[in-house]
Coordinates of C-alpha atoms and ligand atoms in Angstrom, one line a residue:
M1 CA 11.3 4.6 109.9
L2 CA 11.5 8.5 110.5
I3 CA 10.1 8.6 114.1
K4 CA 12.4 8.1 116.8
E5 CA 11.2 6.1 119.8
L6 CA 11.1 7.7 123.2
T7 CA 12.0 5.0 125.5
R8 CA 10.7 4.4 129.4
E9 CA 14.6 5.4 130.6
E10 CA 14.4 8.6 128.5
L11 CA 11.1 9.3 129.4
Q12 CA 9.9 12.1 131.9
P13 CA 6.1 11.8 132.2
E14 CA 5.5 15.3 133.9
K15 CA 7.5 17.3 131.2
F16 CA 6.0 14.5 128.3
I17 CA 2.5 15.6 129.1
A18 CA 3.1 19.7 129.3
E19 CA 4.9 19.4 126.0
K20 CA 2.2 17.5 124.4
I21 CA -0.9 19.7 125.8
Q22 CA 1.0 22.4 124.1
E23 CA 1.1 20.9 120.9
I24 CA -2.1 19.3 120.6
R25 CA -3.4 23.1 121.2
A26 CA -1.2 24.6 119.1
I27 CA -2.5 22.2 116.0
V28 CA -6.0 22.5 116.8
G29 CA -5.6 26.2 117.1
S30 CA -9.6 27.5 117.9
G31 CA -11.1 24.4 116.5
S32 CA -12.3 21.1 117.7
A33 CA -11.2 17.8 117.9
I34 CA -12.9 14.5 118.6
N35 CA -11.6 10.9 119.4
A36 CA -12.6 7.2 120.2
L37 CA -12.3 5.8 123.1
S38 CA -12.0 2.1 123.4
G39 CA -10.6 1.7 127.5
G40 CA -7.4 0.3 126.1
V41 CA -4.4 2.1 127.6
D42 CA -3.9 4.0 124.7
S43 CA -7.1 5.5 123.7
S44 CA -7.4 6.1 127.4
T45 CA -4.4 8.1 127.4
V46 CA -4.8 10.1 124.6
T47 CA -8.9 10.5 125.9
M48 CA -7.1 12.5 128.9
L49 CA -4.1 14.4 127.7
A50 CA -6.7 15.7 124.8
H51 CA -9.3 16.7 127.8
R52 CA -6.6 18.6 129.5
A53 CA -5.7 20.5 126.4
L54 CA -8.9 21.2 124.6
G55 CA -11.3 20.8 127.8
E56 CA -14.8 20.9 126.3
R57 CA -13.5 21.2 122.4
L58 CA -12.9 17.7 123.0
K59 CA -15.6 15.6 122.0
T60 CA -14.7 11.8 123.3
Y61 CA -16.8 9.0 121.6
F62 CA -17.0 5.1 122.5
I63 CA -17.5 3.3 119.2
D64 CA -19.5 0.2 120.3
N65 CA -18.7 -1.8 116.8
G66 CA -20.5 -5.1 118.6
L67 CA -17.1 -6.5 118.9
M68 CA -16.0 -5.3 122.5
R69 CA -15.8 -7.5 125.6
Q70 CA -19.0 -7.9 127.6
D71 CA -20.3 -4.4 128.9
E72 CA -17.5 -2.9 128.1
P73 CA -19.0 0.4 126.3
Q74 CA -21.1 1.3 129.3
R75 CA -18.5 0.5 132.0
I76 CA -16.0 3.1 130.4
A77 CA -18.1 5.8 129.6
S78 CA -19.5 5.6 133.1
L79 CA -15.6 5.5 134.6
F80 CA -14.7 8.3 132.7
K81 CA -17.9 10.1 133.5
T82 CA -16.3 10.2 136.6
L83 CA -13.0 11.5 135.9
G84 CA -14.8 14.4 134.3
V85 CA -15.0 13.3 130.7
P86 CA -18.1 12.9 129.0
V87 CA -18.4 9.9 126.6
E88 CA -21.1 9.3 123.9
I89 CA -21.6 5.5 122.9
V90 CA -22.3 5.5 119.3
D91 CA -24.0 2.3 118.2
A92 CA -22.2 1.2 115.2
R93 CA -22.9 -2.8 115.6
K94 CA -24.5 -3.0 112.3
Q95 CA -22.0 -0.7 110.1
F96 CA -19.2 -3.1 111.4
F97 CA -21.4 -6.8 111.0
D98 CA -22.6 -6.0 107.6
A99 CA -18.6 -4.7 106.6
L100 CA -17.2 -8.0 108.2
K101 CA -19.6 -10.4 106.6
G102 CA -18.2 -13.1 104.4
L103 CA -14.5 -11.8 104.7
I104 CA -12.2 -14.6 105.7
D105 CA -8.9 -13.0 105.5
P106 CA -7.1 -11.4 108.5
E107 CA -5.4 -8.8 106.0
A108 CA -9.0 -8.2 104.6
K109 CA -10.8 -8.0 108.0
R110 CA -8.7 -5.7 109.4
E111 CA -9.0 -3.6 106.4
A112 CA -12.8 -3.5 106.7
I113 CA -12.5 -2.4 110.0
T114 CA -10.5 0.2 109.3
Q115 CA -12.4 1.6 106.5
T116 CA -15.9 1.5 108.6
F117 CA -14.4 2.9 111.6
Y118 CA -12.3 5.8 110.0
K119 CA -14.3 6.1 106.9
A120 CA -18.3 5.3 107.8
V121 CA -18.8 6.1 111.2
F122 CA -15.5 8.4 111.6
G123 CA -16.2 10.4 108.7
R124 CA -20.1 10.8 109.6
L125 CA -18.9 12.1 113.2
V126 CA -16.5 14.7 112.1
K127 CA -19.4 16.0 109.4
A128 CA -21.9 16.2 112.4
S129 CA -19.5 17.8 115.0
G130 CA -17.6 19.9 112.6
A131 CA -13.9 18.9 114.1
K132 CA -11.3 18.8 111.8
Y133 CA -8.8 16.6 113.9
L134 CA -9.0 13.2 115.1
L135 CA -7.0 12.3 118.1
Q136 CA -5.8 8.6 118.2
G137 CA -3.7 6.6 120.4
T138 CA -1.3 5.0 117.8
N139 CA 2.3 3.9 119.7
Y140 CA 5.6 3.0 118.4
T141 CA 5.0 -0.7 118.2
D142 CA 1.6 -0.3 116.0
V143 CA 3.9 1.4 113.5
E144 CA 6.8 -0.4 113.5
E145 CA 4.9 -3.7 113.2
T146 CA 3.0 -2.5 109.9
V147 CA 6.1 -0.9 108.4
A148 CA 7.7 -4.4 108.3
G149 CA 4.5 -6.0 106.9
I150 CA 4.0 -7.9 109.8
K151 CA 0.1 -7.1 110.8
R152 CA -1.5 -4.4 109.8
Q153 CA -2.5 -2.6 113.0
H154 CA -5.7 -1.1 112.4
N155 CA -4.8 2.7 113.1
I156 CA -1.9 3.0 111.2
L157 CA -2.8 5.7 108.0
E158 CA 0.2 7.8 107.2
Q159 CA 3.0 5.7 107.5
L160 CA 0.9 3.7 104.7
G161 CA 1.1 6.7 102.7
I162 CA -2.6 7.5 103.5
D163 CA -3.8 10.9 103.3
T164 CA -6.5 10.9 106.1
L165 CA -7.4 14.4 104.9
Q166 CA -8.5 13.5 101.6
A167 CA -9.3 10.2 102.2
F168 CA -11.8 10.6 105.6
G169 CA -12.1 14.6 105.8
Y170 CA -10.1 15.2 108.7
T171 CA -6.1 15.2 110.3
V172 CA -5.2 12.9 112.4
I173 CA -2.9 13.8 115.6
E174 CA -0.8 10.9 117.6
P175 CA 1.0 12.2 120.6
L176 CA 1.7 8.7 121.9
I177 CA 3.6 7.4 118.5
Q178 CA 6.8 7.6 119.9
L179 CA 6.3 5.7 122.7
R180 CA 5.7 1.9 124.0
K181 CA 3.6 0.3 126.3
P182 CA 5.4 0.6 129.0
A183 CA 6.1 4.3 128.9
I184 CA 2.4 4.8 127.7
R185 CA 1.5 3.4 131.3
A186 CA 3.9 5.7 132.5
V187 CA 2.1 8.6 131.3
A188 CA -1.6 7.1 132.2
H189 CA -0.3 6.9 136.1
A190 CA 1.2 10.3 135.8
L191 CA -1.9 11.8 134.3
G192 CA -4.1 10.4 137.2
L193 CA -6.2 7.3 135.4
P194 CA -6.8 4.8 137.8
E195 CA -5.1 1.3 138.1
E196 CA -7.7 -0.7 136.5
I197 CA -6.8 1.3 133.4
Y198 CA -2.7 2.3 133.3
A199 CA -1.9 -1.4 134.3
R200 CA -4.9 -2.8 132.2
P201 CA -3.3 -5.4 129.7
P202 CA -3.3 -4.7 126.1
F203 CA -6.3 -5.1 123.5
P204 CA -6.3 -5.1 119.9
G205 CA -8.1 -2.0 118.0
P206 CA -10.1 -4.2 115.8
A207 CA -11.0 -6.0 119.3
L208 CA -12.5 -9.8 119.8
A209 CA -12.3 -9.8 115.4
A210 CA -8.7 -10.3 115.6
R211 CA -9.4 -13.3 117.9
V212 CA -12.2 -14.7 115.3
L213 CA -10.8 -17.1 112.9
G214 CA -12.9 -17.1 109.7
E215 CA -15.9 -15.1 109.4
V216 CA -16.6 -12.8 112.0
T217 CA -20.5 -13.1 112.9
P218 CA -22.3 -11.4 116.2
E219 CA -22.9 -15.4 117.2
R220 CA -19.1 -16.3 117.0
V221 CA -18.0 -13.2 118.8
E222 CA -20.4 -13.9 121.2
V223 CA -18.8 -17.6 121.8
V224 CA -15.3 -15.4 122.0
R225 CA -16.9 -12.9 124.6
K226 CA -18.0 -15.5 126.6
A227 CA -14.8 -17.1 126.4
T228 CA -12.6 -14.2 126.9
R229 CA -14.7 -13.4 130.2
I230 CA -13.6 -17.1 132.1
V231 CA -10.2 -16.7 130.6
E232 CA -10.1 -12.8 132.1
E233 CA -11.6 -14.2 135.2
E234 CA -9.3 -17.0 135.8
L235 CA -6.0 -15.6 134.5
Q236 CA -6.2 -12.0 135.8
R237 CA -4.2 -13.0 138.6
T238 CA -1.0 -14.3 137.2
R239 CA -0.5 -10.6 136.1
A240 CA 0.4 -12.1 133.0
F241 CA 1.2 -9.1 129.9
Q242 CA -1.7 -10.7 128.0
Y243 CA -4.4 -13.4 127.8
L244 CA -7.2 -14.3 125.3
A245 CA -9.4 -16.6 123.8
I246 CA -9.4 -17.5 120.1
L247 CA -12.3 -19.1 117.9
H248 CA -11.1 -21.5 115.9
E249 CA -12.4 -21.9 112.3
D250 CA -12.7 -26.0 112.3
K251 CA -15.0 -27.6 114.3
V252 CA -14.0 -31.2 115.8
T253 CA -16.0 -34.1 116.8
G254 CA -16.6 -34.3 121.0
M255 CA -18.9 -36.2 122.8
R256 CA -21.7 -34.9 125.4
G257 CA -24.2 -36.9 127.1
G258 CA -23.1 -40.2 125.5
R259 CA -23.7 -38.6 122.1
R260 CA -21.4 -37.4 119.2
D261 CA -21.2 -33.3 119.2
Y262 CA -19.6 -32.0 116.4
G263 CA -18.4 -28.8 117.9
L264 CA -16.2 -25.5 118.2
Q265 CA -12.7 -25.4 119.5
V266 CA -11.3 -22.6 121.4
E267 CA -7.8 -21.7 121.8
V268 CA -6.2 -20.0 125.2
R269 CA -3.2 -18.0 125.1
C270 CA -1.4 -16.3 127.8
W271 CA 1.7 -14.2 127.4
E272 CA 4.8 -13.0 129.2
S273 CA 6.2 -10.1 127.8
E274 CA 7.7 -6.7 127.9
D275 CA 6.4 -4.8 125.0
A276 CA 4.7 -7.4 122.9
Q277 CA 7.3 -6.9 120.5
T278 CA 8.3 -10.8 121.7
G279 CA 6.8 -12.9 124.2
S280 CA 6.8 -16.3 125.6
P281 CA 4.0 -18.3 126.9
T282 CA 3.1 -18.3 130.8
R283 CA 4.0 -21.5 132.5
L284 CA 0.5 -21.8 133.8
P285 CA 0.0 -24.4 136.4
Y286 CA -2.0 -27.7 135.5
E287 CA -4.8 -27.2 137.9
V288 CA -5.4 -23.9 136.2
L289 CA -5.6 -25.2 132.3
E290 CA -8.0 -27.8 133.8
R291 CA -10.3 -25.1 135.0
L292 CA -10.2 -23.3 132.0
A293 CA -11.2 -26.2 130.0
D294 CA -13.9 -27.0 132.6
R295 CA -15.1 -23.8 132.8
I296 CA -15.3 -22.8 129.0
T297 CA -16.7 -26.4 127.5
T298 CA -19.3 -25.9 130.3
E299 CA -20.0 -22.7 130.0
V300 CA -19.7 -21.3 126.6
P301 CA -22.5 -22.6 124.6
G302 CA -21.2 -25.1 121.5
V303 CA -17.6 -25.9 122.6
V304 CA -16.1 -29.2 122.6
S305 CA -12.6 -28.7 122.6
V306 CA -10.1 -26.3 124.3
T307 CA -6.1 -25.7 123.6
Y308 CA -3.4 -23.8 125.2
N309 CA -0.8 -22.3 122.8
I310 CA 2.8 -22.9 123.5
T311 CA 4.4 -20.9 120.8
K312 CA 6.7 -18.2 121.4
K313 CA 6.6 -14.6 119.6
P314 CA 8.1 -15.3 116.7
P315 CA 7.2 -17.2 115.0
S316 CA 3.4 -16.7 116.6
T317 CA 2.1 -13.3 117.0
I318 CA 0.0 -12.7 120.0
E319 CA -3.5 -12.1 118.7
A320 CA -4.3 -14.6 115.8
V321 CA -5.5 -12.7 113.5
Ligands
XMP401 P1 0.3 -9.1 117.7 O1 -0.5 -9.9 117.1 O2 0.8 -8.4 116.9 O3 0.3 -8.1 118.7 O4 1.8 -10.0 117.8 C1 1.0 -7.0 119.5 C2 0.2 -6.4 120.2 O5 -0.7 -5.2 119.7 C3 -1.6 -5.8 120.2 N1 -2.6 -5.5 118.7 C4 -3.2 -4.4 118.2 N2 -3.5 -3.2 118.9 N3 -4.5 -2.7 117.2 C5 -3.9 -2.2 118.2 O6 -3.9 -1.2 118.5 C6 -4.3 -3.5 116.0 O7 -4.7 -4.1 114.7 C7 -3.6 -4.3 117.0 N4 -3.6 -5.7 116.9 C8 -2.9 -6.5 117.8 C9 -2.2 -7.0 120.4 O8 -3.0 -7.3 121.5 C10 -0.6 -7.1 121.3 O9 -0.7 -6.6 122.6

């Protein structure tokens, strides 16, 4: 791999920020750039860095792909507004669900999200705005896993030989590509982002689609969205690296009100990890697991089974898709 990692120990956040601001200004020149904010640590950090570098010449969009957590687009857009960064929400829900229709293979789903994001949605925004550059928060772990062929991270393009200028009509700038999560959190903190952003558990680019086995439909995403809210409420205090809910493809026989109920299965994962490269399941107290099962089966319509994953990464990965 040609990119050299800059470790948390080597990183000097203020120096890094000053260098990246200079680099972004040098590349963009007198032109303009756009970026997509998802509210995760990486995209939030890039948004702040690029805002410092370019000011009004940066246009930040929140792409509502229909796969986000509950109320996330509005919440993140208003938080950044308070930080002085205007964010425009783009409703692209239909485009993403149309592209995902009928797909069940994990890599095919990831590819559909990549194409919709970069070609359909951003291609149009770039044309409309006249920007020649897209800034994004690709990190060192994303590159490593994609190049190793483990999982195609949705934001990896150049390292797979994709010429973005030719394919999509713009150049991609990736200021965080040498950093892993702990280093990015340090940069986010130094940039003055609030703790709810810099200490946020990671969230995947393909969003809740990474947690739906089988076809990704608005109805199936809604099941994961409701389960995710419960899992996040219950497990936030564990301060684990990441916690998530996954909807399985198979149904199982359950019972409700004394009658057979052939229903959905939700799997809960909660990870201890440093940087997502390896991980192990958190030893959650049994009462917490029981509360999760009770809440998910009563508050999420159609769910009759809740399981807790006890596998390490590897051989598991953190997300299911
Ligand atoms: P996996 O599932 O590969 O996840 O063990 C490792 C870490 O990366 C996140 N993740 C992604 N992040 N685009 C991203 O930006 C993606 O396509 C993607 N897939 C997984 C995951 O949540 C975990 O923190």
